[in-house]
Tab-separated table of C-alpha atoms in Angstrom:
chain	number	residue	atom	x	y	z
A	1	MET	CA	49.529	2.077	125.840
A	2	PRO	CA	46.312	4.235	125.782
A	3	ASP	CA	42.950	3.354	127.990
A	4	GLU	CA	40.727	2.038	124.774
A	5	ARG	CA	37.449	2.881	127.390
A	6	PRO	CA	38.314	6.097	129.015
A	7	LEU	CA	35.093	7.088	129.262
A	8	THR	CA	34.450	3.562	131.618
A	9	GLY	CA	31.119	4.880	133.912
A	10	GLU	CA	30.603	7.913	132.160
A	11	VAL	CA	27.391	10.052	131.379
A	12	ALA	CA	27.616	12.080	128.296
A	13	VAL	CA	25.140	14.223	126.752
A	14	VAL	CA	25.020	14.338	123.314
A	15	THR	CA	22.712	16.957	121.423
A	16	GLY	CA	21.760	16.797	118.099
A	17	ALA	CA	22.270	13.271	117.795
A	18	LEU	CA	20.947	12.559	114.941
A	19	GLY	CA	22.273	14.665	112.407
A	20	ASN	CA	25.390	14.609	110.253
A	21	LEU	CA	27.862	13.851	112.574
A	22	GLY	CA	25.689	12.978	115.434
A	23	PRO	CA	25.899	8.968	115.452
A	24	HIS	CA	29.518	9.594	115.158
A	25	TRP	CA	29.989	10.707	118.562
A	26	VAL	CA	26.990	8.652	119.709
A	27	GLU	CA	28.622	5.819	119.373
A	28	SER	CA	32.269	6.588	119.302
A	29	LEU	CA	31.514	8.036	123.398
A	30	LEU	CA	29.343	4.340	123.818
A	31	SER	CA	32.430	2.121	122.650
A	32	ALA	CA	34.872	4.572	124.821
A	33	GLY	CA	32.432	2.746	127.816
A	34	ALA	CA	29.893	6.010	128.405
A	35	ALA	CA	26.228	6.073	129.030
A	36	VAL	CA	24.864	8.266	126.702
A	37	LEU	CA	21.570	10.122	126.390
A	38	ALA	CA	20.755	11.109	122.872
A	39	LEU	CA	18.594	14.568	122.279
A	40	ASP	CA	17.621	15.898	118.548
A	41	LEU	CA	14.414	17.866	117.887
A	42	ARG	CA	12.865	15.436	116.253
A	43	ASP	CA	12.911	11.120	116.494
A	44	GLU	CA	13.423	10.176	112.871
A	45	GLY	CA	16.436	8.304	112.280
A	46	ALA	CA	16.409	7.303	116.166
A	47	ALA	CA	15.430	3.455	116.451
A	48	GLU	CA	18.107	3.380	113.449
A	49	LEU	CA	20.504	4.804	115.366
A	50	GLU	CA	19.442	2.361	118.775
A	51	ALA	CA	19.824	-0.899	116.996
A	52	ARG	CA	23.090	0.548	115.079
A	53	VAL	CA	24.441	0.612	118.843
A	54	GLY	CA	23.662	-2.017	119.952
A	55	GLU	CA	24.540	-3.068	123.645
A	56	ARG	CA	27.476	-0.620	123.672
A	57	GLY	CA	28.932	1.498	126.475
A	58	GLY	CA	26.513	1.353	129.515
A	59	GLY	CA	23.232	2.424	127.957
A	60	PHE	CA	21.659	4.593	125.045
A	61	ARG	CA	18.880	6.299	125.537
A	62	PHE	CA	17.068	9.030	123.079
A	63	GLU	CA	14.902	11.882	123.700
A	64	GLN	CA	13.251	14.155	121.770
A	65	ALA	CA	14.600	17.806	122.838
A	66	ASP	CA	14.728	21.538	121.572
A	67	VAL	CA	17.938	23.321	122.441
A	68	THR	CA	16.495	26.331	121.828
A	69	GLU	CA	13.483	26.071	124.769
A	70	ARG	CA	15.529	25.502	128.070
A	71	ASP	CA	12.723	23.766	129.430
A	72	SER	CA	12.534	21.039	126.993
A	73	LEU	CA	16.071	19.936	128.172
A	74	GLY	CA	15.273	20.079	131.872
A	75	ARG	CA	12.242	17.403	130.617
A	76	ALA	CA	14.792	15.202	129.191
A	77	ARG	CA	17.194	15.702	131.307
A	78	GLY	CA	14.374	14.453	133.861
A	79	ALA	CA	13.233	11.495	131.964
A	80	ALA	CA	17.208	9.974	131.831
A	81	ALA	CA	17.747	11.235	135.591
A	82	ALA	CA	18.694	7.406	136.347
A	83	PHE	CA	21.830	7.393	133.930
A	84	GLY	CA	23.024	9.944	136.920
A	85	THR	CA	24.845	13.037	136.681
A	86	PRO	CA	26.400	13.618	133.413
A	87	SER	CA	29.662	14.032	133.501
A	88	VAL	CA	30.324	14.779	129.302
A	89	LEU	CA	28.104	17.170	127.733
A	90	VAL	CA	28.773	17.348	123.031
A	91	ASN	CA	27.181	20.592	122.103
A	92	ASN	CA	26.642	19.283	118.466
A	93	ALA	CA	22.854	20.379	117.346
A	94	GLY	CA	23.450	23.114	115.079
A	95	ILE	CA	21.591	24.383	111.572
A	96	ASP	CA	24.145	24.397	109.033
A	97	GLN	CA	23.433	24.745	104.792
A	98	PRO	CA	25.754	22.828	102.953
A	99	PRO	CA	26.895	23.905	99.381
A	100	SER	CA	23.800	22.957	97.495
A	101	ALA	CA	22.294	23.879	93.930
A	102	HIS	CA	19.098	23.398	95.289
A	103	ALA	CA	19.537	24.816	98.233
A	104	GLU	CA	17.371	28.077	99.155
A	105	ARG	CA	19.196	31.103	98.108
A	106	PHE	CA	18.501	34.926	99.227
A	107	SER	CA	20.984	37.940	98.498
A	108	ILE	CA	22.880	38.912	100.837
A	109	GLU	CA	20.332	41.862	101.254
A	110	GLU	CA	17.481	39.472	101.478
A	111	ILE	CA	18.015	37.142	103.693
A	112	PRO	CA	14.953	37.078	106.424
A	113	SER	CA	16.051	38.007	109.406
A	114	GLU	CA	13.959	35.149	110.618
A	115	VAL	CA	16.594	32.901	108.862
A	116	PHE	CA	19.198	34.805	110.233
A	117	ARG	CA	17.337	34.123	114.207
A	118	ALA	CA	16.771	30.544	113.781
A	119	THR	CA	20.018	29.513	113.310
A	120	VAL	CA	21.924	31.941	116.017
A	121	GLU	CA	19.222	30.848	118.659
A	122	THR	CA	20.274	26.996	117.840
A	123	ASN	CA	23.866	27.603	117.166
A	124	LEU	CA	24.225	29.523	120.170
A	125	LEU	CA	21.264	30.086	122.318
A	126	GLY	CA	21.142	26.660	122.346
A	127	VAL	CA	24.929	25.453	123.700
A	128	PHE	CA	23.544	28.083	126.535
A	129	HIS	CA	20.638	26.609	127.121
A	130	ALA	CA	22.222	23.357	127.715
A	131	MET	CA	24.917	24.465	129.317
A	132	GLN	CA	22.722	25.570	131.934
A	133	VAL	CA	21.193	22.390	132.439
A	134	PHE	CA	23.813	19.960	131.774
A	135	GLY	CA	26.813	21.848	132.370
A	136	ALA	CA	25.197	23.460	135.957
A	137	PRO	CA	25.056	20.221	137.434
A	138	MET	CA	28.658	19.290	136.343
A	139	ALA	CA	29.625	22.033	137.790
A	140	GLU	CA	28.003	21.142	140.869
A	141	ALA	CA	29.263	17.851	141.195
A	142	GLY	CA	32.692	19.378	140.740
A	143	ARG	CA	34.173	17.074	137.771
A	144	GLY	CA	32.957	17.320	133.980
A	145	SER	CA	34.092	17.704	130.688
A	146	ILE	CA	31.975	20.138	128.024
A	147	VAL	CA	33.131	20.005	124.522
A	148	ASN	CA	31.186	22.255	122.302
A	149	ILE	CA	30.905	21.702	118.436
A	150	GLY	CA	32.409	25.456	116.821
A	151	SER	CA	33.519	25.209	113.128
A	152	LEU	CA	36.465	26.063	110.636
A	153	TYR	CA	34.035	29.008	109.980
A	154	ALA	CA	34.408	30.554	113.414
A	155	ARG	CA	37.536	31.786	112.717
A	156	MET	CA	37.446	32.312	108.674
A	157	ALA	CA	34.679	33.948	106.501
A	158	PRO	CA	33.702	31.684	103.500
A	159	GLU	CA	35.444	32.462	100.219
A	160	PRO	CA	32.281	32.743	98.059
A	161	LEU	CA	34.666	31.793	94.982
A	162	LEU	CA	35.037	27.846	96.253
A	163	TYR	CA	30.700	28.201	95.263
A	164	ASP	CA	30.581	30.186	91.822
A	165	HIS	CA	30.498	27.416	89.890
A	166	MET	CA	27.008	26.765	90.787
A	167	PRO	CA	24.271	27.146	88.439
A	168	GLY	CA	21.302	29.392	89.348
A	169	ASP	CA	20.559	32.702	89.183
A	170	THR	CA	21.080	33.565	92.574
A	171	PRO	CA	24.842	33.223	93.975
A	172	PHE	CA	24.932	30.457	97.019
A	173	LEU	CA	26.018	32.529	99.712
A	174	LYS	CA	27.123	30.228	103.181
A	175	PRO	CA	25.048	32.066	105.552
A	176	PRO	CA	26.466	34.710	107.475
A	177	ALA	CA	24.589	33.627	110.673
A	178	TYR	CA	26.079	30.178	110.317
A	179	GLY	CA	30.334	31.356	111.046
A	180	ALA	CA	28.958	34.195	113.397
A	181	SER	CA	27.136	32.191	115.467
A	182	LYS	CA	29.890	29.496	115.988
A	183	ALA	CA	32.542	32.252	116.364
A	184	GLY	CA	29.932	33.494	119.394
A	185	VAL	CA	30.052	29.274	120.473
A	186	VAL	CA	34.327	29.740	120.457
A	187	ASN	CA	33.260	32.247	122.818
A	188	LEU	CA	31.086	31.047	125.165
A	189	THR	CA	33.282	28.188	125.447
A	190	ARG	CA	35.934	30.519	126.988
A	191	TYR	CA	33.523	32.236	129.240
A	192	PHE	CA	32.198	29.187	130.478
A	193	ALA	CA	35.996	27.683	131.227
A	194	ARG	CA	36.885	30.894	132.912
A	195	LEU	CA	33.513	30.383	135.191
A	196	TRP	CA	33.665	26.437	136.083
A	197	GLY	CA	37.728	26.031	135.473
A	198	PRO	CA	37.331	25.787	139.758
A	199	ARG	CA	34.965	24.083	140.154
A	200	GLY	CA	36.588	20.915	138.303
A	201	VAL	CA	34.761	21.770	134.916
A	202	ARG	CA	36.813	21.890	131.723
A	203	VAL	CA	35.098	23.340	128.416
A	204	ASN	CA	36.374	23.225	125.057
A	205	SER	CA	35.811	23.613	121.990
A	206	LEU	CA	36.241	21.154	118.749
A	207	SER	CA	36.313	22.867	115.382
A	208	PRO	CA	36.168	20.780	111.964
A	209	GLY	CA	37.147	21.836	108.679
A	210	GLY	CA	35.117	20.309	106.075
A	211	VAL	CA	33.330	16.876	106.364
A	212	LYS	CA	32.937	14.876	103.799
A	213	GLY	CA	29.349	14.298	102.320
A	214	ALA	CA	27.032	14.653	98.864
A	215	GLN	CA	29.283	17.992	97.528
A	216	ASP	CA	29.604	17.722	94.636
A	217	GLY	CA	32.703	16.888	92.793
A	218	GLU	CA	34.212	20.926	91.553
A	219	PHE	CA	33.315	21.559	95.236
A	220	VAL	CA	35.368	19.106	96.638
A	221	ARG	CA	38.435	19.676	94.561
A	222	LYS	CA	38.729	23.641	94.716
A	223	TYR	CA	38.094	23.055	98.576
A	224	CYS	CA	40.954	20.219	99.025
A	225	SER	CA	43.002	22.648	97.165
A	226	ARG	CA	43.005	25.191	99.838
A	227	VAL	CA	43.754	21.837	101.660
A	228	PRO	CA	47.595	20.623	102.834
A	229	LEU	CA	46.621	17.344	103.535
A	230	SER	CA	44.744	17.498	100.199
A	231	ARG	CA	41.190	15.594	101.589
A	232	MET	CA	38.002	16.635	103.222
A	233	ALA	CA	37.478	14.915	106.350
A	234	GLU	CA	36.191	11.397	107.371
A	235	PRO	CA	33.728	11.511	110.414
A	236	SER	CA	36.860	9.275	111.824
A	237	ASP	CA	39.330	11.777	111.448
A	238	LEU	CA	36.464	13.705	114.514
A	239	THR	CA	36.357	10.858	116.638
A	240	GLY	CA	39.670	10.200	118.509
A	241	PRO	CA	39.418	14.735	118.895
A	242	LEU	CA	36.189	14.791	120.400
A	243	LEU	CA	37.152	11.717	122.723
A	244	PHE	CA	40.491	13.178	123.534
A	245	LEU	CA	38.851	16.285	125.061
A	246	ALA	CA	36.118	14.748	126.720
A	247	SER	CA	38.031	12.094	128.094
A	248	ASP	CA	41.108	12.773	131.274
A	249	ALA	CA	43.597	12.835	128.004
A	250	SER	CA	42.940	16.251	127.944
A	251	ARG	CA	42.259	17.055	131.874
A	252	TYR	CA	44.835	20.015	131.715
A	253	MET	CA	43.259	21.308	129.112
A	254	THR	CA	40.052	24.221	129.200
A	255	GLY	CA	38.871	27.493	126.701
A	256	GLN	CA	40.869	26.126	124.118
A	257	ASP	CA	39.627	25.429	120.195
A	258	LEU	CA	41.038	22.452	119.104
A	259	ARG	CA	40.642	22.748	114.917
A	260	VAL	CA	40.395	19.856	113.014
A	261	ASP	CA	40.838	21.299	109.228
A	262	GLY	CA	43.510	19.489	108.050
A	263	GLY	CA	45.487	22.906	108.080
A	264	PHE	CA	42.938	24.559	106.086
A	265	ASP	CA	44.243	27.979	107.377
A	266	VAL	CA	48.273	27.580	107.673
């Protein structure tokens, strides 16, 4: 029978803890027995998350931190030193642009450099910084599991036809920096898996497909027509795979990209 609390005694760090999926990662790690250090750029929603998770797991602490600033992560780590050396890191912080009729839009030739750069700095450089600050102590301790959150678009290009029904003079484009940065995250995963594997640290990525949210019905219809399971992911579809990668259930697995996308590209 599987251990219902496979992370008892472990210390987990979650970046982007107040985003769309962050609270689900935090709850699942706490329920699995871990103490969780939750990090986010802003603190709106932190009190609500703390009230929601209650006394589950080995403890919960929220700290503000900016993944694009390595010193900011270092200060957060110092503030939570009482938790001990981290043994699980979930790199979740990221910038995305969900499909929306009200989203700010640019033609491909007009996308500002600063918009592209901000996505890459958060989604890719931010992962690298967190690996330096929280992953290096794992390597020193000789144990740990790092889960980098990738994406369906790390390995394939967005299909413009999924978005062409949205009104507006400028067509909605999934930001090109998003998929490019997530592809970089998957490659960075392999890099650190090779580097730190001999030191007892496993590094894998978890790449979800589309997650159900506030998307319009026509987008959902188009998207689901491409998915063999005929639906978008629920957050609960992703927490099991996360705990698998974070725990010893995947102890002989490293450098892999676990795709949880309903079979989108089969």
